[in-house]
């Protein structure tokens, strides 16, 4: 069957690439956090992407804080305390931002209701 | 009837968006993080002119106000505001503390030699970590700190005439 | 100099033609014969012709490095290679607006020529609506963004074009992208015209479908080119960052995809008429809002156009003028007709399309709200927040799961009753297959995130189902099968890429070597070279893997003179299974280099699958053309 052939091809594909997973988990964590932090002197880049002075210093600070034993969340809180919410790419869920998170889902539910009405409610 | 209500609410909503976007256009894009009333934590580093390590705890004593100025020899605006700092250093009740940001030591020393040293002490911040702990993100930045080590005011960018006036009025 | 004058006056002539069209069309409108006055054809041709001449005038100014022209002065340099001098024409604000006009006028002319079988009044109305857009842009260009401003005395050298923009993918990205979202202007104008005429019907849908396909195809390829450029040029190995500029191109695409599905329904049955009109309007409105968001300086993004609040103001008011116009036309002329009373059978194509639209609109709302909310929050509460990848991932990924599931059977709802017994075995088999694959993957590599673990089996399942459909003997709806396969392949490639890619970031000096699990990186040497308008420093690296096979990678640092910028060019070795990506950056005051080595799995399949996705649209288009 054609689909079996396709399946075999996929299995071959998957077992064929290198893993290359670096096990330096602390460095990985620095990278992970850096991708979520905005470079304040750049135009729309994270401190992971940017090579500016600020970004390089920030990555060092994050590494230092991780070595001091802070958790990921504590580091985000530390940075937000210093620089405000604008520095993280993930908006908080609080009084001012709950609309941001809730509105799309609300719209989805309303859309679903309209759909349900259209499809299942008898019209005369 | 239902259509009319829908139309009117749509128009109102669109007008609201228009007004918001219009106002948004006029907003400046410079970001100033909210830092007043934060207390400075201790920071340590070597001094520019000697290898000794100095601590901020030992420096931030005996004055009512301290001015922390983050600068670098490669920074053009720092050069521009330098004369104002020189003028400020003549005021005996004000202690100006320099934080040399991500700089080459030789260039930094030459900068102060050539243009004058308004600083009572200069901390060396080669990797920029001290500045980040102070909530700064670029050069130059000037922070006014009171005797309780609380941040009173932060100036981002070089001190133009208006900011300089404001700085002086705070110091009175 | 001459090119500059010709360009400017040609633009004025274009504006004059576009204004003259209006009274002549209005005069021709009430006549009962079905042919459009030849004058209107000629005028719309001249309108396009003058804009074309103007555009060519600007191109020549760039080629000749006429720095007396302010736009050329700001964006070019004598040492720029010819190809990039030419593409520099549209790589700036003024030139790109000229491109807007070019596409706007070209499309309406093409529309008039190709719609001879359509009712005359509808065609004239489409022209009139399009003219309001065209005249708006003419005024915008001539008043605030004139590409032909003259500088005196003539500077000897230009300010240069950002070297990051000197890339082949980026050079053709704007024209292709514009054919997409500027092309949707015709859809906007024609749907408003159809509303006024009460012409929202099967034959209108049949006729407008080609335009939707054209716009959709170019928009898809345009977005693809932008991502390819970001991947190869920006050096971080990513291809999508949810930057406002990217979002702004994605939103019309989502709306257009929903519209494309809707029009397939409207072709056969006169239902969903209001919704189709709303989608037609919103696609173009989103395009213009996008233009507003990225050119006015209201958002902070990687976009390189000079931001000017005065221009932003004009586009803002023009945008809302268009929105109000569309609203008024819709509420005044649209008759609800009979669609309210037609019941939609649940097991039908209409249901499939509605479910697709439901999800598309959800994804659209996520991107729209994510992009606009920071602006609203800042104006209303003075608080600045950033909305980036974590937000979009959290809101989109969970909904992707049901969307993928629906895609596996919803396109076949109509036939489910009759074919269910036949295909039951196949479905169950494929489902089991996908789970086995997922479990194998999970055991070998482990998954960080629960979300991704859930997505994998369903993505695989959809992939297998769409592949099976594509290969089946039944050639009905072939273009749809191609596109759906392309889409499932795209989702799968992106998923696998995000799970299996890896990276190492280290500081290395010339001659040093670094060992990691899986191999070593050796920094052999540095070479210096001189390129046409830059000095280059090339790093010779060799990467050994654990089987002692090695590849050589040579990333480059380019030091440009005009403007004074240092760029980092990654070296990428591409195979079918992965891209090996090496980028180096100099560290200030240091002989060390910051070296970033990434293995990006299945990267090339992301590009190929998008091409397959677009191919489906192209096939549908050629099929229609062939049928005619």
Coordinates of C-alpha atoms in Angstrom, one line a residue, chain C residues 91-298:
Chain C
X91 CA 13.3 49.2 -0.8
X92 CA 12.4 52.6 0.7
X93 CA 9.2 54.3 1.8
X94 CA 8.6 56.5 -1.3
X95 CA 9.5 54.0 -3.8
X96 CA 7.4 51.3 -2.2
X97 CA 4.4 53.6 -2.3
X98 CA 5.0 54.0 -6.0
X99 CA 4.9 50.2 -6.2
X100 CA 1.5 50.3 -4.4
X101 CA 0.2 52.6 -7.1
X102 CA 1.7 50.5 -9.8
X103 CA -0.1 47.4 -8.5
X104 CA -3.3 49.2 -7.8
X105 CA -3.6 50.7 -11.3
X106 CA -2.4 47.6 -13.0
X107 CA -4.9 45.3 -11.3
X108 CA -7.9 47.5 -12.0
X109 CA -6.9 47.8 -15.7
X110 CA -6.5 44.0 -15.8
X111 CA -9.9 43.6 -14.1
X112 CA -11.6 45.8 -16.7
X113 CA -10.1 43.9 -19.5
X114 CA -10.8 40.4 -18.0
X115 CA -14.3 41.0 -16.8
X116 CA -16.1 41.6 -20.2
X117 CA -18.6 38.9 -19.4
X118 CA -19.7 40.6 -16.2
X119 CA -22.5 43.2 -15.8
X120 CA -21.4 46.6 -16.9
X121 CA -22.7 48.6 -13.9
X122 CA -20.8 46.2 -11.5
X123 CA -17.6 46.7 -13.5
X124 CA -17.9 50.5 -13.4
X125 CA -18.7 50.5 -9.7
X126 CA -15.6 48.3 -9.1
X127 CA -13.6 50.9 -11.0
X128 CA -15.1 53.7 -9.0
X129 CA -14.3 52.2 -5.7
X130 CA -10.8 51.3 -6.8
X131 CA -10.4 54.9 -8.0
X132 CA -11.0 56.2 -4.5
X133 CA -8.2 54.1 -3.3
X134 CA -5.9 55.1 -6.1
X135 CA -6.6 58.8 -5.8
X136 CA -6.0 58.5 -2.1
X137 CA -2.6 57.0 -2.7
X138 CA -1.8 59.5 -5.4
X139 CA -2.4 62.3 -2.9
X140 CA -0.5 60.5 -0.2
X141 CA 2.5 60.1 -2.5
X142 CA 2.5 63.6 -3.9
X143 CA 1.8 65.4 -0.7
X144 CA 3.9 63.5 1.9
X145 CA 6.1 60.9 0.2
X146 CA 7.2 62.3 -3.2
X147 CA 9.9 60.1 -4.7
X148 CA 11.0 62.9 -6.9
X149 CA 12.1 65.6 -4.5
X150 CA 15.0 67.5 -5.8
X151 CA 18.1 68.3 -3.8
X152 CA 20.3 71.2 -4.7
X153 CA 23.2 71.3 -4.8
X154 CA 23.5 67.8 -6.0
X155 CA 25.3 65.6 -3.5
X156 CA 28.3 63.7 -4.8
X157 CA 27.5 60.5 -3.0
X158 CA 24.5 58.8 -1.5
X159 CA 23.7 57.8 2.1
X160 CA 23.7 54.1 1.1
X161 CA 21.3 51.3 1.4
X162 CA 21.4 49.1 4.5
X163 CA 23.6 46.1 3.5
X164 CA 21.2 43.7 5.3
X165 CA 18.7 44.6 2.6
X166 CA 21.2 43.6 -0.2
X167 CA 19.9 40.1 -0.6
X168 CA 18.1 38.5 -3.5
X169 CA 15.2 37.2 -1.5
X170 CA 14.5 40.5 0.0
X171 CA 14.9 42.3 -3.3
X172 CA 11.9 40.5 -4.9
X173 CA 10.0 40.1 -1.6
X174 CA 8.2 43.5 -1.8
X175 CA 6.9 43.2 -5.4
X176 CA 5.6 39.7 -4.8
X177 CA 4.1 40.6 -1.5
X178 CA 2.4 43.7 -3.0
X179 CA 0.8 41.6 -5.8
X180 CA -0.7 39.8 -2.9
X181 CA -2.1 42.3 -0.5
X182 CA -2.4 45.3 -2.8
X183 CA -4.0 42.9 -5.2
X184 CA -6.7 42.4 -2.6
X185 CA -7.8 45.9 -3.3
X186 CA -9.7 44.6 -6.4
X187 CA -11.5 42.1 -4.2
X188 CA -12.4 45.0 -1.8
X189 CA -13.7 47.2 -4.6
X190 CA -15.5 44.5 -6.5
X191 CA -17.3 43.2 -3.4
X192 CA -18.5 46.7 -2.6
X193 CA -19.6 47.1 -6.2
X194 CA -21.4 43.8 -6.1
X195 CA -23.2 44.8 -2.8
X196 CA -24.5 48.0 -4.4
X197 CA -25.7 46.1 -7.4
X198 CA -27.1 43.2 -5.3
X199 CA -24.8 41.0 -7.4
X200 CA -23.5 38.8 -4.6
X201 CA -24.3 35.5 -6.3
X202 CA -22.9 32.3 -7.7
X203 CA -21.7 34.0 -10.9
X204 CA -20.0 36.8 -9.0
X205 CA -18.3 34.2 -6.8
X206 CA -17.2 32.3 -9.9
X207 CA -15.7 35.5 -11.4
X208 CA -14.0 36.9 -8.3
X209 CA -12.5 33.5 -7.3
X210 CA -9.6 34.0 -9.8
X211 CA -8.7 37.3 -8.2
X212 CA -8.7 35.8 -4.8
X213 CA -6.5 33.0 -6.0
X214 CA -4.0 35.4 -7.5
X215 CA -3.9 37.5 -4.4
X216 CA -3.6 34.5 -2.1
X217 CA -0.8 32.9 -4.2
X218 CA 1.4 35.9 -4.3
X219 CA 0.8 36.7 -0.6
X220 CA 1.8 33.2 0.4
X221 CA 5.0 33.4 -1.7
X222 CA 5.7 36.9 -0.5
X223 CA 5.5 35.8 3.2
X224 CA 7.7 32.8 2.3
X225 CA 10.4 35.0 0.8
X226 CA 10.3 37.3 3.9
X227 CA 10.9 34.3 6.1
X228 CA 13.6 32.9 3.9
X229 CA 15.4 36.3 4.1
X230 CA 15.1 36.5 7.8
X231 CA 16.5 33.0 8.2
X232 CA 19.5 33.5 5.9
X233 CA 20.3 37.1 6.6
X234 CA 19.4 38.0 10.2
X235 CA 21.7 35.4 11.7
X236 CA 19.7 33.9 14.5
X237 CA 18.5 30.9 12.6
X238 CA 14.8 31.7 13.1
X239 CA 12.3 32.3 10.4
X240 CA 9.3 33.7 12.3
X241 CA 9.4 36.0 15.3
X242 CA 5.9 37.4 15.6
X243 CA 7.4 40.8 14.9
X244 CA 4.7 43.4 14.0
X245 CA 5.9 43.5 10.4
X246 CA 5.5 39.7 10.1
X247 CA 2.1 39.8 11.8
X248 CA 0.9 42.5 9.5
X249 CA 1.5 40.3 6.4
X250 CA 0.0 37.2 8.1
X251 CA -3.3 38.8 9.0
X252 CA -4.4 39.5 5.4
X253 CA -3.3 36.0 4.6
X254 CA -5.5 34.4 7.2
X255 CA -8.4 36.5 6.1
X256 CA -7.8 35.7 2.5
X257 CA -7.5 32.0 3.2
X258 CA -10.9 32.1 5.0
X259 CA -12.3 34.1 2.0
X260 CA -11.0 31.6 -0.5
X261 CA -12.8 28.8 1.3
X262 CA -16.0 30.9 1.5
X263 CA -16.0 31.7 -2.1
X264 CA -15.9 28.0 -2.9
X265 CA -19.3 27.7 -1.1
X266 CA -20.7 30.8 -2.7
X267 CA -19.8 29.4 -6.1
X268 CA -22.3 26.7 -5.7
X269 CA -25.0 28.1 -3.3
X270 CA -26.1 31.5 -2.5
X271 CA -25.4 31.4 1.2
X272 CA -22.8 33.0 3.5
X273 CA -23.2 36.2 1.4
X274 CA -22.8 38.7 4.2
X275 CA -19.9 36.9 5.7
X276 CA -18.1 36.7 2.3
X277 CA -18.5 40.4 1.9
X278 CA -17.1 41.1 5.4
X279 CA -14.1 38.9 4.6
X280 CA -13.5 40.7 1.3
X281 CA -13.6 44.0 3.0
X282 CA -11.5 43.0 5.9
X283 CA -8.7 41.5 3.8
X284 CA -7.9 44.8 2.2
X285 CA -8.6 46.8 5.4
X286 CA -6.0 44.6 7.1
X287 CA -3.5 45.3 4.3
X288 CA -3.9 49.0 4.7
X289 CA -3.8 48.9 8.5
X290 CA -0.7 46.9 8.2
X291 CA 0.8 49.6 6.0
X292 CA -0.2 52.1 8.7
X293 CA 1.2 50.1 11.6
X294 CA 4.7 49.7 10.1
X295 CA 5.2 53.0 8.5
X296 CA 3.9 55.4 11.1
X297 CA 6.4 54.6 13.8
X298 CA 3.6 53.6 16.2

